[in-house]
GROMACS .gro file of C-alpha atoms in nm:
model
  263
    1MET     CA    1   0.447   4.014  -2.231
    2LEU     CA    2   0.634   3.697  -2.327
    3LEU     CA    3   0.687   3.409  -2.084
    4TYR     CA    4   0.926   3.129  -2.176
    5ALA     CA    5   1.165   2.868  -2.037
    6ARG     CA    6   1.538   2.917  -2.105
    7ASP     CA    7   1.767   2.614  -2.083
    8ASP     CA    8   2.130   2.636  -1.975
    9GLN     CA    9   2.311   2.330  -2.109
   10SER     CA   10   2.631   2.413  -1.921
   11THR     CA   11   2.455   2.377  -1.584
   12ASN     CA   12   2.178   2.142  -1.700
   13SER     CA   13   1.920   2.380  -1.558
   14SER     CA   14   1.621   2.576  -1.682
   15LYS     CA   15   1.476   2.914  -1.583
   16LEU     CA   16   1.141   3.081  -1.641
   17ILE     CA   17   1.192   3.419  -1.810
   18ILE     CA   18   0.954   3.715  -1.828
   19ASP     CA   19   1.001   3.952  -2.121
   20ARG     CA   20   0.807   4.278  -2.097
   21ASN     CA   21   0.865   4.509  -2.391
   22GLY     CA   22   1.216   4.369  -2.441
   23VAL     CA   23   1.318   4.389  -2.074
   24THR     CA   24   1.379   4.040  -1.931
   25GLU     CA   25   1.390   3.909  -1.577
   26GLU     CA   26   1.400   3.564  -1.420
   27LEU     CA   27   1.104   3.438  -1.221
   28VAL     CA   28   1.322   3.304  -0.941
   29GLY     CA   29   1.244   2.952  -0.822
   30ALA     CA   30   0.967   2.895  -1.075
   31SER     CA   31   0.925   2.550  -1.231
   32THR     CA   32   0.967   2.531  -1.608
   33VAL     CA   33   0.779   2.202  -1.642
   34THR     CA   34   0.496   2.228  -1.897
   35GLY     CA   35   0.170   2.279  -1.711
   36ASP     CA   36   0.335   2.429  -1.404
   37TYR     CA   37   0.281   2.786  -1.525
   38LEU     CA   38   0.008   2.986  -1.702
   39THR     CA   39  -0.025   3.345  -1.818
   40ALA     CA   40  -0.324   3.567  -1.901
   41GLY     CA   41  -0.371   3.942  -1.913
   42GLY     CA   42  -0.023   4.011  -1.777
   43TRP     CA   43  -0.081   3.779  -1.480
   44ILE     CA   44   0.140   3.474  -1.425
   45ALA     CA   45   0.046   3.162  -1.231
   46TYR     CA   46   0.357   2.963  -1.148
   47THR     CA   47   0.480   2.673  -0.936
   48VAL     CA   48   0.774   2.669  -0.695
   49TYR     CA   49   0.949   2.360  -0.557
   50THR     CA   50   1.128   2.445  -0.233
   51GLU     CA   51   1.448   2.291  -0.102
   52ALA     CA   52   1.238   2.114   0.162
   53GLY     CA   53   1.042   1.941  -0.115
   54GLN     CA   54   0.728   2.152  -0.090
   55LYS     CA   55   0.530   2.238  -0.401
   56GLN     CA   56   0.381   2.587  -0.382
   57LEU     CA   57   0.140   2.768  -0.616
   58TRP     CA   58   0.201   3.141  -0.667
   59LEU     CA   59   0.051   3.433  -0.860
   60ARG     CA   60   0.242   3.732  -0.999
   61SER     CA   61   0.050   4.047  -1.088
   62PRO     CA   62   0.122   4.270  -1.390
   63ALA     CA   63   0.282   4.510  -1.141
   64GLY     CA   64   0.531   4.242  -1.035
   65GLU     CA   65   0.379   4.158  -0.696
   66ASN     CA   66   0.396   3.792  -0.592
   67GLU     CA   67   0.137   3.613  -0.379
   68ARG     CA   68   0.133   3.254  -0.257
   69LEU     CA   69  -0.199   3.068  -0.295
   70THR     CA   70  -0.145   2.734  -0.122
   71PRO     CA   71  -0.062   2.739   0.249
   72THR     CA   72   0.121   2.407   0.292
   73SER     CA   73   0.290   2.131   0.094
   74THR     CA   74   0.076   2.057  -0.212
   75ALA     CA   75   0.229   1.758  -0.388
   76ASP     CA   76  -0.086   1.684  -0.590
   77SER     CA   77  -0.184   2.046  -0.657
   78HIS     CA   78  -0.167   2.217  -0.995
   79PHE     CA   79  -0.316   2.515  -1.176
   80ILE     CA   80  -0.623   2.453  -1.392
   81ALA     CA   81  -0.693   2.793  -1.547
   82LEU     CA   82  -0.612   3.164  -1.512
   83SER     CA   83  -0.833   3.454  -1.617
   84ALA     CA   84  -0.712   3.782  -1.762
   85ALA     CA   85  -0.840   3.951  -1.444
   86GLY     CA   86  -0.601   3.752  -1.225
   87GLU     CA   87  -0.845   3.494  -1.092
   88ALA     CA   88  -0.701   3.142  -1.068
   89ALA     CA   89  -0.850   2.794  -1.038
   90TYR     CA   90  -0.631   2.521  -0.893
   91THR     CA   91  -0.650   2.182  -0.722
   92TYR     CA   92  -0.568   2.147  -0.354
   93ASP     CA   93  -0.656   1.894  -0.084
   94GLY     CA   94  -0.894   1.692  -0.302
   95GLY     CA   95  -1.089   1.988  -0.439
   96ILE     CA   96  -1.084   2.263  -0.700
   97TRP     CA   97  -1.029   2.603  -0.539
   98LEU     CA   98  -1.091   2.947  -0.684
   99SER     CA   99  -0.893   3.259  -0.598
  100ARG     CA  100  -1.090   3.574  -0.680
  101LEU     CA  101  -1.017   3.945  -0.676
  102GLN     CA  102  -1.227   4.231  -0.546
  103GLU     CA  103  -1.159   4.600  -0.605
  104ASP     CA  104  -0.906   4.654  -0.327
  105SER     CA  105  -0.778   4.305  -0.240
  106ARG     CA  106  -0.784   3.933  -0.312
  107LEU     CA  107  -1.056   3.727  -0.147
  108PRO     CA  108  -0.962   3.412   0.048
  109SER     CA  109  -0.958   3.109  -0.184
  110GLU     CA  110  -1.273   2.896  -0.167
  111ARG     CA  111  -1.334   2.533  -0.249
  112ILE     CA  112  -1.576   2.513  -0.541
  113VAL     CA  113  -1.610   2.143  -0.617
  114THR     CA  114  -1.429   1.809  -0.605
  115ASP     CA  115  -1.109   1.777  -0.807
  116LYS     CA  116  -1.283   1.509  -1.019
  117ALA     CA  117  -1.461   1.790  -1.203
  118LYS     CA  118  -1.334   2.005  -1.489
  119MET     CA  119  -1.317   2.382  -1.469
  120GLN     CA  120  -1.240   2.648  -1.726
  121TRP     CA  121  -1.254   3.023  -1.780
  122LYS     CA  122  -1.461   3.134  -2.077
  123HIS     CA  123  -1.653   3.458  -2.026
  124GLY     CA  124  -1.687   3.346  -1.664
  125TRP     CA  125  -1.593   3.042  -1.456
  126GLN     CA  126  -1.763   2.721  -1.569
  127VAL     CA  127  -1.758   2.380  -1.405
  128TYR     CA  128  -1.832   2.046  -1.570
  129LEU     CA  129  -1.913   1.765  -1.327
  130GLY     CA  130  -2.044   1.439  -1.469
  131THR     CA  131  -2.298   1.547  -1.732
  132ALA     CA  132  -2.392   1.881  -1.569
  133TRP     CA  133  -2.253   2.225  -1.647
  134TYR     CA  134  -2.293   2.522  -1.421
  135GLU     CA  135  -2.143   2.867  -1.390
  136VAL     CA  136  -1.980   2.996  -1.074
  137PRO     CA  137  -2.158   3.318  -0.976
  138GLY     CA  138  -1.969   3.642  -1.016
  139THR     CA  139  -2.000   3.747  -0.651
  140ASP     CA  140  -1.890   3.509  -0.376
  141PRO     CA  141  -1.825   3.162  -0.523
  142GLY     CA  142  -1.907   2.996  -0.193
  143THR     CA  143  -2.252   3.147  -0.141
  144ASP     CA  144  -2.471   3.040  -0.429
  145PRO     CA  145  -2.368   2.755  -0.655
  146GLY     CA  146  -2.611   2.530  -0.469
  147THR     CA  147  -2.534   2.723  -0.143
  148ASP     CA  148  -2.199   2.560  -0.066
  149PRO     CA  149  -2.071   2.291  -0.304
  150GLY     CA  150  -1.780   2.201  -0.083
  151THR     CA  151  -1.956   2.117   0.244
  152ASN     CA  152  -2.163   1.804   0.196
  153PRO     CA  153  -2.138   1.657  -0.155
  154GLY     CA  154  -2.346   1.354  -0.233
  155THR     CA  155  -2.614   1.382   0.036
  156ASP     CA  156  -2.803   1.707   0.008
  157PRO     CA  157  -2.886   1.810  -0.352
  158GLY     CA  158  -2.863   2.171  -0.238
  159THR     CA  159  -2.496   2.124  -0.165
  160ASP     CA  160  -2.397   1.882  -0.441
  161PRO     CA  161  -2.296   2.072  -0.758
  162GLY     CA  162  -2.340   1.753  -0.958
  163THR     CA  163  -2.714   1.735  -0.886
  164ASP     CA  164  -2.830   2.088  -0.827
  165PRO     CA  165  -2.591   2.367  -0.922
  166GLY     CA  166  -2.834   2.630  -0.799
  167THR     CA  167  -3.073   2.629  -1.092
  168ASP     CA  168  -3.122   2.358  -1.353
  169PRO     CA  169  -2.819   2.264  -1.566
  170GLY     CA  170  -3.037   2.135  -1.849
  171THR     CA  171  -3.271   2.428  -1.895
  172ASP     CA  172  -3.098   2.738  -1.765
  173PRO     CA  173  -2.911   2.903  -2.055
  174GLY     CA  174  -2.657   3.026  -1.805
  175THR     CA  175  -2.554   2.667  -1.730
  176ASP     CA  176  -2.560   2.510  -2.077
  177PRO     CA  177  -2.237   2.595  -2.266
  178VAL     CA  178  -2.253   2.704  -2.627
  179PRO     CA  179  -2.098   2.433  -2.849
  180THR     CA  180  -1.742   2.520  -2.936
  181ALA     CA  181  -1.451   2.344  -3.106
  182ASP     CA  182  -1.217   2.496  -2.846
  183LEU     CA  183  -1.287   2.219  -2.596
  184ASP     CA  184  -0.998   2.293  -2.360
  185GLY     CA  185  -1.072   2.667  -2.354
  186ASN     CA  186  -0.720   2.783  -2.441
  187GLY     CA  187  -0.830   3.011  -2.725
  188GLN     CA  188  -0.730   2.789  -3.015
  189VAL     CA  189  -0.848   2.466  -3.178
  190ASP     CA  190  -0.559   2.221  -3.200
  191TRP     CA  191  -0.464   1.857  -3.145
  192LEU     CA  192  -0.545   1.881  -2.773
  193ASP     CA  193  -0.904   1.961  -2.866
  194ALA     CA  194  -0.898   1.670  -3.114
  195ILE     CA  195  -0.810   1.435  -2.827
  196GLU     CA  196  -1.096   1.572  -2.617
  197PHE     CA  197  -1.342   1.543  -2.909
  198LEU     CA  198  -1.247   1.186  -2.999
  199ARG     CA  199  -1.290   1.088  -2.635
  200SER     CA  200  -1.650   1.208  -2.651
  201TYR     CA  201  -1.725   1.083  -3.005
  202GLY     CA  202  -2.009   0.831  -3.017
  203THR     CA  203  -2.144   0.915  -2.670
  204GLU     CA  204  -2.496   1.024  -2.582
  205ARG     CA  205  -2.623   1.273  -2.327
  206GLY     CA  206  -2.592   1.118  -1.982
  207GLN     CA  207  -2.304   0.887  -2.073
  208LEU     CA  208  -1.950   0.912  -1.941
  209HIS     CA  209  -1.731   1.143  -2.157
  210TYR     CA  210  -2.032   1.310  -2.324
  211ASP     CA  211  -1.939   1.677  -2.366
  212PRO     CA  212  -2.224   1.916  -2.455
  213ARG     CA  213  -1.974   2.163  -2.602
  214ALA     CA  214  -1.898   1.911  -2.878
  215ASP     CA  215  -2.264   1.843  -2.960
  216PHE     CA  216  -2.286   2.106  -3.234
  217ASP     CA  217  -2.630   2.004  -3.362
  218ALA     CA  218  -2.765   1.969  -3.004
  219ASP     CA  219  -2.931   1.634  -3.076
  220GLY     CA  220  -2.793   1.466  -2.765
  221VAL     CA  221  -2.549   1.247  -2.958
  222ILE     CA  222  -2.194   1.332  -3.062
  223GLY     CA  223  -2.183   1.177  -3.406
  224LYS     CA  224  -2.072   1.221  -3.766
  225ALA     CA  225  -2.232   1.562  -3.817
  226ASP     CA  226  -2.055   1.697  -3.507
  227LEU     CA  227  -1.725   1.547  -3.623
  228ILE     CA  228  -1.751   1.720  -3.960
  229VAL     CA  229  -1.816   2.057  -3.795
  230PHE     CA  230  -1.528   2.005  -3.552
  231LEU     CA  231  -1.277   1.918  -3.824
  232ARG     CA  232  -1.368   2.222  -4.029
  233GLU     CA  233  -1.309   2.448  -3.728
  234GLY     CA  234  -0.969   2.312  -3.629
  235HIS     CA  235  -0.607   2.394  -3.702
  236PHE     CA  236  -0.421   2.075  -3.622
  237GLY     CA  237  -0.088   2.097  -3.805
  238ALA     CA  238   0.007   1.933  -4.133
  239ASN     CA  239   0.023   1.565  -4.033
  240LEU     CA  240  -0.282   1.548  -3.810
  241ASN     CA  241  -0.477   1.779  -4.039
  242ALA     CA  242  -0.420   1.542  -4.333
  243ALA     CA  243  -0.529   1.240  -4.132
  244LEU     CA  244  -0.842   1.412  -4.003
  245HIS     CA  245  -0.940   1.540  -4.346
  246LYS     CA  246  -0.905   1.187  -4.481
  247LEU     CA  247  -1.143   1.080  -4.208
  248ILE     CA  248  -1.398   1.349  -4.296
  249THR     CA  249  -1.382   1.241  -4.663
  250GLU     CA  250  -1.463   0.885  -4.561
  251ILE     CA  251  -1.753   1.008  -4.351
  252ALA     CA  252  -1.891   1.217  -4.635
  253GLY     CA  253  -1.862   0.918  -4.869
  254GLY     CA  254  -2.045   0.691  -4.629
  255SER     CA  255  -1.749   0.456  -4.582
  256HIS     CA  256  -1.671   0.564  -4.227
  257ARG     CA  257  -1.658   0.307  -3.947
  258THR     CA  258  -1.648   0.419  -3.587
  259SER     CA  259  -1.389   0.150  -3.509
  260ILE     CA  260  -1.120   0.326  -3.713
  261ILE     CA  261  -1.107   0.615  -3.467
  262HIS     CA  262  -0.829   0.543  -3.220
  263ARG     CA  263  -0.905   0.689  -2.879
   0.00000   0.00000   0.00000
């Protein structure tokens, strides 16, 4: 399946087009703004702006069935990630919500955590809040990541996913992510990952912007050794690739200064 935006200069409009095995159709009403739509495993997550000014989040199955996720106007809502199984994470009403599937139907969406957190799909749903990682259980996401992360954050550590995600985010191998150069979880290492890495460069465990996925040597500090590994893993395009390889040469030669990295 191919999903793309097609511009019509004569009408100054744009349409979202689905191409399945050479057969095309328009996804009527769908926004073509970058970030307003995602695709995975034949599923499409897309955004609709109604004539009344409402912003709605929808899912389309591989069979062509459409389902609306958000119940009311959602001006600040947007999709975060979509799994190949048709599960979607999105922001709504100040939180990150997860829409899951069971064998015969879709479960009601549940609030997982505050929208200040980060969430991604990578062999399961993972949440990064502050300096803690935890995985959303594969059954009912509202029953056991600290009992109910959306009910009383900040007071009871059993309900605050930032303090107790149900186990121990520092020791439980199910909550510590394996270091990866694909920091945004989109399946490729590109300039977007470079931005994420440089934001975390020079930080230590416990500091703002520290990202355990970028700590390749697991020493608690994202430093020169991690930068070298990251650059060797990436595919950044000709211009950025040349600049980054110049940087790695300077590091290897001992002439690197942290101040030359522009964040």
